[in-house]
Short mmCIF file of C-alpha atoms in Angstrom, two decimals:
data_model
loop_
_atom_site.label_atom_id
_atom_site.label_comp_id
_atom_site.label_asym_id
_atom_site.label_seq_id
_atom_site.Cartn_x
_atom_site.Cartn_y
_atom_site.Cartn_z
CA MET E 1288 189.45 54.38 -79.16
CA LYS E 1289 186.94 51.69 -78.30
CA ASN E 1290 187.21 48.42 -80.21
CA SER E 1291 184.02 48.09 -82.28
CA THR E 1292 183.91 44.32 -81.65
CA MET E 1293 183.50 44.72 -77.89
CA LYS E 1294 180.32 45.31 -75.96
CA ALA E 1295 179.25 45.67 -72.35
CA SER E 1296 177.27 42.85 -70.81
CA ARG E 1297 174.16 44.98 -70.85
CA MET E 1298 172.81 48.33 -72.07
CA ILE E 1299 169.74 50.16 -70.79
CA ILE E 1300 168.57 53.19 -72.78
CA ILE E 1301 165.97 55.42 -71.12
CA SER E 1302 164.36 58.12 -73.23
CA LEU E 1303 163.07 61.07 -71.21
CA ASP E 1304 160.54 62.43 -73.66
CA ALA E 1305 160.64 66.26 -73.92
CA ALA E 1306 163.59 66.63 -71.54
CA GLY E 1307 166.00 69.32 -72.69
CA GLU E 1308 169.30 70.99 -72.03
CA PRO E 1309 167.63 73.69 -69.88
CA ASP E 1310 166.43 70.96 -67.49
CA LEU E 1311 169.93 69.80 -66.57
CA ALA E 1312 170.54 72.42 -63.89
CA TYR E 1313 167.26 71.50 -62.21
CA ILE E 1314 167.43 67.71 -62.34
CA LYS E 1315 171.10 67.53 -61.30
CA GLU E 1316 169.93 68.72 -57.87
CA MET E 1317 167.70 65.66 -57.49
CA PRO E 1318 169.31 62.76 -55.60
CA ASN E 1319 169.21 60.04 -58.23
CA PHE E 1320 169.84 62.26 -61.24
CA ARG E 1321 172.75 63.78 -59.32
CA ARG E 1322 174.14 60.32 -58.60
CA PHE E 1323 173.93 59.47 -62.29
CA PHE E 1324 175.47 62.68 -63.65
CA GLU E 1325 178.32 62.59 -61.15
CA ARG E 1326 179.76 59.60 -63.03
CA ALA E 1327 178.26 60.10 -66.48
CA ALA E 1328 179.78 61.16 -69.78
CA LEU E 1329 177.62 64.01 -71.04
CA CYS E 1330 176.75 66.04 -74.09
CA PRO E 1331 174.43 68.79 -72.79
CA HIS E 1332 173.60 70.26 -76.21
CA VAL E 1333 172.06 67.78 -78.66
CA GLU E 1334 170.31 69.05 -81.79
CA SER E 1335 167.15 67.07 -82.52
CA VAL E 1336 165.74 66.35 -85.98
CA TYR E 1337 163.27 68.33 -88.09
CA PRO E 1338 160.45 68.08 -87.31
CA SER E 1339 161.40 67.64 -83.67
CA LEU E 1340 158.63 65.17 -82.89
CA THR E 1341 158.71 61.99 -80.83
CA TYR E 1342 158.48 59.40 -83.61
CA PRO E 1343 160.94 60.98 -86.06
CA ALA E 1344 163.32 61.56 -83.15
CA HIS E 1345 163.18 58.01 -81.79
CA ALA E 1346 163.64 56.57 -85.26
CA ALA E 1347 166.71 58.81 -85.61
CA ILE E 1348 168.13 57.67 -82.25
CA VAL E 1349 168.12 53.97 -83.22
CA THR E 1350 169.18 54.42 -86.87
CA GLY E 1351 171.47 57.44 -86.88
CA CYS E 1352 169.43 58.89 -89.76
CA ARG E 1353 167.24 61.93 -90.36
CA PRO E 1354 163.47 61.73 -90.99
CA LYS E 1355 163.71 61.98 -94.78
CA THR E 1356 166.01 58.93 -94.69
CA THR E 1357 164.14 56.82 -92.16
CA GLY E 1358 160.74 57.67 -93.70
CA ILE E 1359 159.40 58.65 -90.27
CA VAL E 1360 158.69 62.27 -91.19
CA ASN E 1361 155.93 62.91 -88.64
CA ASN E 1362 154.22 61.19 -85.73
CA LEU E 1363 151.19 60.69 -87.97
CA ARG E 1364 151.02 58.92 -91.30
CA PHE E 1365 149.86 60.87 -94.36
CA GLN E 1366 146.15 59.97 -94.34
CA PRO E 1367 144.24 63.22 -94.98
CA TRP E 1368 141.01 61.30 -95.65
CA ARG E 1369 140.94 60.32 -91.96
CA LYS E 1370 140.02 62.61 -89.12
CA LYS E 1371 142.31 60.55 -86.87
CA PRO E 1372 145.24 59.24 -88.94
CA ASP E 1373 147.24 56.26 -87.77
CA TRP E 1374 150.65 56.88 -86.29
CA PHE E 1375 153.91 55.42 -87.55
CA TRP E 1376 153.56 52.58 -85.08
CA GLN E 1377 155.25 49.72 -86.91
CA ARG E 1378 158.93 48.96 -87.46
CA ARG E 1379 158.20 48.30 -91.16
CA PHE E 1380 157.98 52.04 -91.81
CA ILE E 1381 161.64 52.63 -90.87
CA LYS E 1382 163.71 52.38 -94.05
CA ARG E 1383 167.05 51.76 -92.32
CA THR E 1384 168.42 49.19 -89.94
CA THR E 1385 168.31 49.86 -86.19
CA ILE E 1386 170.54 49.11 -83.22
CA TYR E 1387 168.05 46.53 -81.98
CA ASP E 1388 167.99 44.79 -85.39
CA GLU E 1389 171.77 44.61 -85.46
CA ALA E 1390 171.97 43.51 -81.82
CA ALA E 1391 169.61 40.62 -82.58
CA LYS E 1392 171.81 39.57 -85.51
CA LYS E 1393 174.70 39.30 -83.04
CA GLY E 1394 172.65 36.99 -80.83
CA MET E 1395 171.77 39.59 -78.23
CA LYS E 1396 168.40 39.50 -76.51
CA THR E 1397 166.43 42.73 -76.72
CA ALA E 1398 163.48 44.30 -74.90
CA ALA E 1399 161.47 47.46 -75.54
CA PHE E 1400 158.93 49.24 -73.35
CA LEU E 1401 156.73 51.73 -75.25
CA TRP E 1402 159.64 52.66 -77.50
CA PRO E 1403 158.10 54.40 -80.55
CA VAL E 1404 157.99 52.76 -84.01
CA THR E 1405 158.63 49.23 -82.73
CA GLY E 1406 155.32 47.56 -83.59
CA ARG E 1407 155.98 44.09 -85.03
CA ALA E 1408 159.71 44.59 -84.66
CA GLY E 1409 162.09 41.66 -84.21
CA ILE E 1410 162.52 42.43 -80.51
CA SER E 1411 162.69 39.49 -78.09
CA TRP E 1412 160.30 41.01 -75.54
CA ASN E 1413 158.31 43.86 -77.01
CA LEU E 1414 155.73 46.11 -75.36
CA PRO E 1415 155.26 48.60 -78.23
CA GLU E 1416 153.75 52.06 -78.17
CA VAL E 1417 150.61 51.57 -80.24
CA TRP E 1418 147.07 52.70 -79.50
CA ALA E 1419 143.62 51.53 -80.56
CA ASN E 1420 142.67 54.08 -83.22
CA HIS E 1421 139.54 52.61 -84.83
CA PHE E 1422 136.09 51.77 -83.46
CA TRP E 1423 136.60 48.05 -84.10
CA GLU E 1424 139.86 47.89 -82.11
CA ASN E 1425 140.62 47.66 -78.42
CA GLN E 1426 143.92 48.27 -76.67
CA VAL E 1427 144.64 44.65 -75.81
CA THR E 1428 144.18 43.35 -79.35
CA VAL E 1429 146.30 46.04 -81.01
CA SER E 1430 149.04 45.63 -78.41
CA PHE E 1431 149.16 41.87 -78.83
CA ALA E 1432 149.10 42.16 -82.64
CA ASN E 1433 152.10 44.50 -82.60
CA GLY E 1434 154.22 43.15 -79.74
CA THR E 1435 155.10 39.87 -78.02
CA PRO E 1436 151.70 38.40 -77.03
CA SER E 1437 152.61 36.08 -74.13
CA PHE E 1438 155.04 38.63 -72.73
CA GLN E 1439 152.45 41.39 -72.83
CA LEU E 1440 149.74 39.17 -71.40
CA ASP E 1441 151.92 38.53 -68.38
CA LEU E 1442 152.59 42.26 -67.96
CA TYR E 1443 148.95 43.26 -68.31
CA ARG E 1444 147.91 40.60 -65.78
CA ARG E 1445 150.48 41.79 -63.27
CA PHE E 1446 150.42 45.54 -63.77
CA GLY E 1447 147.45 46.41 -66.00
CA LYS E 1448 145.45 47.78 -63.06
CA MET E 1449 147.91 50.65 -62.89
CA LEU E 1450 146.73 51.97 -66.25
CA ASP E 1451 144.15 54.68 -66.78
CA GLY E 1452 144.23 54.86 -70.56
CA VAL E 1453 147.31 56.89 -71.49
CA ARG E 1454 147.02 59.23 -68.50
CA GLN E 1455 150.09 60.06 -66.49
CA PRO E 1456 151.68 59.18 -64.16
CA ASN E 1457 149.82 55.88 -64.49
CA LEU E 1458 151.29 55.08 -67.90
CA ASP E 1459 154.92 55.56 -66.87
CA ASN E 1460 154.28 53.68 -63.63
CA PHE E 1461 153.04 50.74 -65.72
CA VAL E 1462 156.06 50.98 -68.03
CA GLN E 1463 158.43 51.16 -65.08
CA SER E 1464 156.93 48.15 -63.30
CA SER E 1465 156.95 46.17 -66.54
CA PHE E 1466 160.56 47.12 -67.22
CA LEU E 1467 161.89 46.27 -63.73
CA TYR E 1468 160.05 42.94 -63.64
CA SER E 1469 161.22 42.00 -67.13
CA MET E 1470 164.83 42.88 -66.49
CA LYS E 1471 164.89 40.50 -63.55
CA LYS E 1472 163.05 37.71 -65.33
CA TYR E 1473 164.52 37.84 -68.84
CA GLN E 1474 167.80 39.76 -68.38
CA PRO E 1475 167.99 41.22 -71.91
CA ASP E 1476 171.28 42.49 -73.28
CA LEU E 1477 169.65 45.66 -74.65
CA ALA E 1478 166.59 47.37 -73.18
CA LEU E 1479 164.89 50.48 -74.58
CA VAL E 1480 162.54 52.36 -72.27
CA HIS E 1481 160.34 55.37 -73.09
CA TRP E 1482 159.10 57.62 -70.25
CA THR E 1483 156.56 60.26 -71.36
CA ASP E 1484 155.45 61.80 -68.04
CA VAL E 1485 157.28 65.11 -68.61
CA ASP E 1486 156.13 65.42 -72.22
CA THR E 1487 152.48 64.94 -71.27
CA ASN E 1488 152.61 67.49 -68.47
CA ARG E 1489 154.44 70.05 -70.57
CA HIS E 1490 151.79 69.73 -73.26
CA ASP E 1491 149.03 70.11 -70.70
CA TYR E 1492 150.45 72.76 -68.36
CA GLY E 1493 153.48 74.42 -69.97
CA VAL E 1494 157.21 73.88 -70.11
CA SER E 1495 158.16 75.16 -66.65
CA SER E 1496 154.88 74.37 -64.92
CA PRO E 1497 154.84 72.85 -61.42
CA GLU E 1498 153.20 69.78 -62.97
CA ALA E 1499 156.13 69.27 -65.36
CA MET E 1500 158.63 69.71 -62.55
CA GLU E 1501 156.76 67.17 -60.44
CA ALA E 1502 156.98 64.74 -63.37
CA PHE E 1503 160.77 65.11 -63.18
CA CYS E 1504 160.55 64.25 -59.47
CA ARG E 1505 158.75 61.05 -60.43
CA HIS E 1506 161.45 60.34 -63.02
CA ASP E 1507 164.05 60.75 -60.28
CA ARG E 1508 162.27 58.16 -58.16
CA ARG E 1509 162.05 55.84 -61.18
CA LEU E 1510 165.76 56.27 -61.79
CA GLY E 1511 166.39 55.36 -58.16
CA GLU E 1512 164.48 52.14 -58.74
CA VAL E 1513 166.74 51.40 -61.72
CA PHE E 1514 169.80 51.85 -59.50
CA GLN E 1515 168.24 49.50 -56.95
CA LEU E 1516 167.65 46.91 -59.67
CA LEU E 1517 171.28 47.11 -60.82
CA GLU E 1518 172.47 46.68 -57.24
CA GLU E 1519 170.17 43.75 -56.51
CA MET E 1520 171.23 41.94 -59.68
CA GLY E 1521 174.92 42.72 -59.26
CA TRP E 1522 174.96 44.56 -62.60
CA GLU E 1523 176.49 47.90 -61.60
CA GLU E 1524 179.92 47.16 -63.05
CA ASP E 1525 178.89 45.72 -66.42
CA THR E 1526 175.83 47.75 -67.42
CA ASP E 1527 175.82 50.90 -69.53
CA LEU E 1528 172.95 53.16 -68.49
CA VAL E 1529 172.03 55.83 -71.03
CA LEU E 1530 169.69 58.77 -70.38
CA LEU E 1531 168.71 60.89 -73.35
CA GLY E 1532 166.05 63.29 -74.57
CA ASP E 1533 164.36 63.26 -77.95
CA HIS E 1534 163.37 66.95 -78.22
CA TYR E 1535 162.49 69.83 -75.95
CA GLN E 1536 159.28 71.89 -75.83
CA MET E 1537 158.34 75.57 -76.09
CA ASP E 1538 155.43 77.35 -74.42
CA THR E 1539 152.49 78.00 -76.75
CA ASN E 1540 149.39 80.15 -76.42
CA ARG E 1541 147.93 80.36 -79.95
CA ILE E 1542 147.00 77.83 -82.64
CA ALA E 1543 147.11 78.46 -86.40
CA TYR E 1544 145.11 76.48 -88.97
CA PRO E 1545 146.69 76.73 -92.44
CA ASN E 1546 144.02 74.49 -93.99
CA TYR E 1547 141.37 77.11 -93.19
CA TYR E 1548 142.95 79.40 -95.78
CA LEU E 1549 143.56 76.56 -98.24
CA LYS E 1550 139.86 75.69 -98.03
CA LYS E 1551 138.87 79.34 -98.62
CA LEU E 1552 141.11 79.43 -101.67
CA GLY E 1553 139.38 76.34 -103.07
CA TRP E 1554 142.49 74.18 -102.84
CA LEU E 1555 140.92 71.53 -100.62
CA GLU E 1556 137.44 70.17 -99.96
CA PRO E 1557 136.38 68.78 -96.57
CA GLY E 1558 134.77 65.36 -96.31
CA THR E 1559 132.71 63.72 -93.58
CA ASN E 1560 135.70 62.62 -91.49
CA GLY E 1561 138.70 64.20 -93.19
CA ILE E 1562 139.70 65.80 -96.48
CA ARG E 1563 137.68 64.65 -99.52
CA ARG E 1564 139.84 66.23 -102.21
CA TRP E 1565 142.87 68.49 -102.22
CA GLN E 1566 145.34 70.24 -104.46
CA VAL E 1567 147.22 71.99 -101.66
CA LEU E 1568 147.22 70.57 -98.13
CA GLY E 1569 148.79 71.38 -94.77
CA ARG E 1570 149.86 68.63 -92.36
CA GLU E 1571 150.86 69.90 -88.95
CA SER E 1572 153.92 68.90 -86.94
CA GLY E 1573 153.26 71.07 -83.90
CA GLY E 1574 155.73 73.92 -84.24
CA SER E 1575 156.05 73.35 -87.98
CA CYS E 1576 153.71 72.45 -90.82
CA ASN E 1577 154.31 70.72 -94.16
CA ILE E 1578 152.52 72.12 -97.21
CA TYR E 1579 151.94 69.53 -99.95
CA VAL E 1580 151.12 70.55 -103.53
CA LYS E 1581 149.85 67.94 -106.00
CA ASP E 1582 150.50 69.89 -109.20
CA GLU E 1583 154.04 71.29 -109.29
CA ARG E 1584 152.87 74.07 -111.62
CA ARG E 1585 150.84 75.46 -108.73
CA ILE E 1586 153.90 75.94 -106.50
CA PRO E 1587 154.60 79.60 -107.48
CA VAL E 1588 151.06 80.74 -106.62
CA VAL E 1589 151.16 78.80 -103.35
CA ARG E 1590 154.46 80.46 -102.52
CA ARG E 1591 152.95 83.90 -103.14
CA PHE E 1592 150.06 83.12 -100.82
CA LEU E 1593 152.36 81.84 -98.07
CA GLU E 1594 154.63 84.87 -98.35
CA SER E 1595 151.66 87.24 -98.15
CA TRP E 1596 150.40 85.37 -95.07
CA LYS E 1597 153.83 85.57 -93.45
CA ALA E 1598 153.97 89.34 -94.09
CA ARG E 1599 150.82 90.06 -92.08
CA PRO E 1600 151.38 91.63 -88.65
CA ASP E 1601 149.34 88.91 -86.95
CA SER E 1602 150.92 86.04 -88.90
CA PRO E 1603 151.96 82.88 -87.04
CA VAL E 1604 154.63 82.10 -89.65
CA GLU E 1605 158.26 82.72 -88.69
CA GLU E 1606 159.94 81.08 -91.70
CA ILE E 1607 159.01 79.46 -95.01
CA PHE E 1608 161.37 76.75 -96.23
CA ASP E 1609 161.08 75.43 -99.76
CA ARG E 1610 161.47 71.77 -100.67
CA GLU E 1611 165.24 71.93 -101.16
CA GLU E 1612 165.83 73.81 -97.91
CA ALA E 1613 163.57 71.51 -95.90
CA ALA E 1614 165.07 68.35 -97.42
CA ALA E 1615 168.57 69.63 -96.63
CA MET E 1616 167.49 69.75 -92.98
CA GLY E 1617 166.18 66.18 -93.18
CA ALA E 1618 162.46 66.98 -93.40
CA ASP E 1619 159.95 65.30 -95.73
CA PRO E 1620 161.18 65.83 -99.32
CA ARG E 1621 157.63 65.38 -100.63
CA ALA E 1622 156.51 68.65 -99.05
CA ALA E 1623 156.69 71.70 -101.31
CA PHE E 1624 157.12 73.98 -98.29
CA VAL E 1625 157.61 73.77 -94.54
CA LEU E 1626 156.28 76.53 -92.29
CA GLU E 1627 158.01 77.30 -89.01
CA ALA E 1628 155.83 78.86 -86.30
CA LYS E 1629 156.57 82.06 -84.44
CA GLU E 1630 157.25 81.91 -80.74
CA GLY E 1631 154.04 81.12 -78.86
CA TRP E 1632 152.31 79.57 -81.87
CA TYR E 1633 151.78 76.05 -83.14
CA PHE E 1634 149.92 74.55 -86.11
CA GLN E 1635 146.94 72.21 -86.31
CA ASN E 1636 144.98 70.65 -89.18
CA GLY E 1637 141.54 72.15 -88.45
CA LEU E 1638 139.39 73.97 -91.00
CA GLU E 1639 136.87 75.98 -89.02
CA CYS E 1640 138.87 79.10 -88.16
CA ALA E 1641 142.15 80.79 -89.04
CA SER E 1642 143.51 80.82 -85.51
CA GLU E 1643 142.49 80.77 -81.87
CA ALA E 1644 143.91 81.17 -78.42
CA VAL E 1645 144.86 78.06 -76.46
CA ASN E 1646 142.03 77.36 -74.02
CA ARG E 1647 142.29 74.03 -72.21
CA GLU E 1648 139.03 74.60 -70.35
CA LYS E 1649 137.25 74.81 -73.70
CA ASN E 1650 139.31 72.08 -75.36
CA PRO E 1651 141.58 69.76 -73.33
CA ASP E 1652 143.41 68.81 -76.54
CA HIS E 1653 144.90 72.31 -76.71
CA HIS E 1654 148.57 72.48 -75.73
CA LEU E 1655 150.31 74.99 -73.50
CA GLY E 1656 153.63 73.45 -74.52
CA ASN E 1657 154.61 71.93 -77.84
CA HIS E 1658 157.46 70.65 -80.01
CA GLY E 1659 158.09 70.06 -83.70
CA PHE E 1660 160.02 73.33 -84.02
CA HIS E 1661 163.31 73.81 -85.85
CA PRO E 1662 166.00 72.07 -83.77
CA LYS E 1663 168.41 75.03 -83.93
CA ARG E 1664 166.07 77.41 -82.10
CA ASP E 1665 167.68 79.03 -79.06
CA GLY E 1666 167.31 77.04 -75.86
CA TYR E 1667 165.52 74.19 -77.61
CA GLN E 1668 168.16 71.43 -77.51
CA THR E 1669 168.13 68.16 -75.60
CA PHE E 1670 170.96 66.07 -74.05
CA PHE E 1671 172.70 62.69 -74.10
CA ALA E 1672 174.47 61.02 -71.17
CA GLY E 1673 175.85 57.59 -70.40
CA ALA E 1674 177.39 55.94 -67.36
CA GLY E 1675 179.00 52.53 -67.18
CA PRO E 1676 182.05 50.58 -68.32
CA ASP E 1677 182.00 51.88 -71.90
CA PHE E 1678 181.76 55.59 -71.03
CA ILE E 1679 184.46 57.88 -69.64
CA ALA E 1680 183.21 59.13 -66.29
CA GLY E 1681 183.04 62.92 -66.37
CA ALA E 1682 183.78 63.20 -70.09
CA ARG E 1683 182.05 66.02 -71.90
CA LYS E 1684 181.27 66.78 -75.53
CA ASN E 1685 179.82 70.22 -76.09
CA ASP E 1686 177.67 69.55 -79.16
CA MET E 1687 176.04 66.56 -80.85
CA LYS E 1688 173.21 65.84 -83.22
CA LEU E 1689 170.51 63.33 -82.40
CA ILE E 1690 171.66 61.26 -85.39
CA ASP E 1691 175.06 60.84 -83.67
CA GLU E 1692 173.49 58.81 -80.88
CA GLY E 1693 172.76 55.72 -82.99
CA PRO E 1694 176.39 55.30 -84.14
CA THR E 1695 177.60 55.95 -80.58
CA LEU E 1696 175.33 53.27 -79.14
CA ALA E 1697 176.11 50.90 -82.00
CA ARG E 1698 179.84 51.21 -81.34
CA ILE E 1699 179.35 50.22 -77.72
CA LEU E 1700 177.19 47.26 -78.74
CA GLY E 1701 179.78 46.18 -81.29
CA VAL E 1702 177.38 46.46 -84.24
CA LYS E 1703 177.31 48.58 -87.39
CA LEU E 1704 174.51 50.85 -88.57
CA THR E 1705 174.82 50.69 -92.34
CA GLY E 1706 173.86 53.97 -93.96
CA SER E 1707 173.98 55.99 -90.75
CA GLU E 1708 174.22 59.75 -91.28
CA GLY E 1709 175.67 60.47 -87.85
CA GLN E 1710 179.09 60.09 -86.24
CA ALA E 1711 179.93 58.25 -83.03
CA ALA E 1712 180.79 60.56 -80.13
CA LEU E 1713 184.17 58.97 -79.46
CA GLU E 1714 185.07 61.65 -76.92
CA LEU E 1715 182.55 60.10 -74.51
CA LEU E 1716 183.64 56.47 -74.92
CA ALA E 1717 186.24 54.47 -73.03
CA ASP E 1718 189.17 52.91 -74.89
#
């Protein structure tokens, strides 16, 4: 198989956030996706990580490791005293090496465009995904503090007028313009690009909504612009183009609030902006929820409560995993339990009610689509595909795990991911 010391001249990895295996039939009918898949090596059935959230998933893609190993066990950091916790924005939180770290060690130039968990990473040209989260911050200062300042200044000057906060499609249009411009100007060896248009619209309108399908149409046009770039630069023959998803989504219509019950039981005390004190605490991950218990002696009584809640006819709880079961799946080993939501439900951290129906007119933060569910749920997988000199055109591998993608990409780049828990998908790679 492929010699691990060889690499293509260039690799572009595009993450299609919330794109899944069920989308393949639809997007393969679009002109630019069809052009790509006609010559791509493909695994249509990729099992994400648990919880199947954007930040744990993207950390897994670049490390080949599960959340409990990378330390990226949620999108949000564990800060219950804050109403709005910080996200795992910075590279320092990842406890393993990454493909972009190892590429840099080999002298390769790297670029990243809103790739999660890359704040303050050793990336040559870095536009990280990081948002102003405190009243004393603004978007420009936090971006510059976490990425490449002069590089970002140039991008904001040229394309900043496209932005409307994090609203779509403006955000992906900004990312796309920044990416295309930077590829021409800097010509990095490895570029990581994160498109979130589909994810946003699935959250807002549902998995199969017209809005989500229109977001795929925009992705198709963006992919066409990538092909045009490769043609203009004469890079078609020596560039590996990778399209992958991080997780899928499921339709949701009800929200459950585990902390409401934990407050009623006297196990936590609200503060002004967050949780003042707690003995038992829920931290949501969308379709799943971690339950933390400070005093291990309390675990049996917490288990009894959770099991009684699950047994109710109107319960949102599909499964209860204990610490050992959850850790075996790669989830946060600090959690005493992990709750998996029933179909149609997702979890949030609120305290004011036990549950409520999703109502976006009442609350635009409510989600009609969500992720974070167990990655083995039926119809919930994503995909991985690559086209270029290091992939076998038309090759197919039926099943992969998300943690297999890092070793696969590393092999192409000619680098090693020490401690990776995945296996390279050799069936997709050229000799």
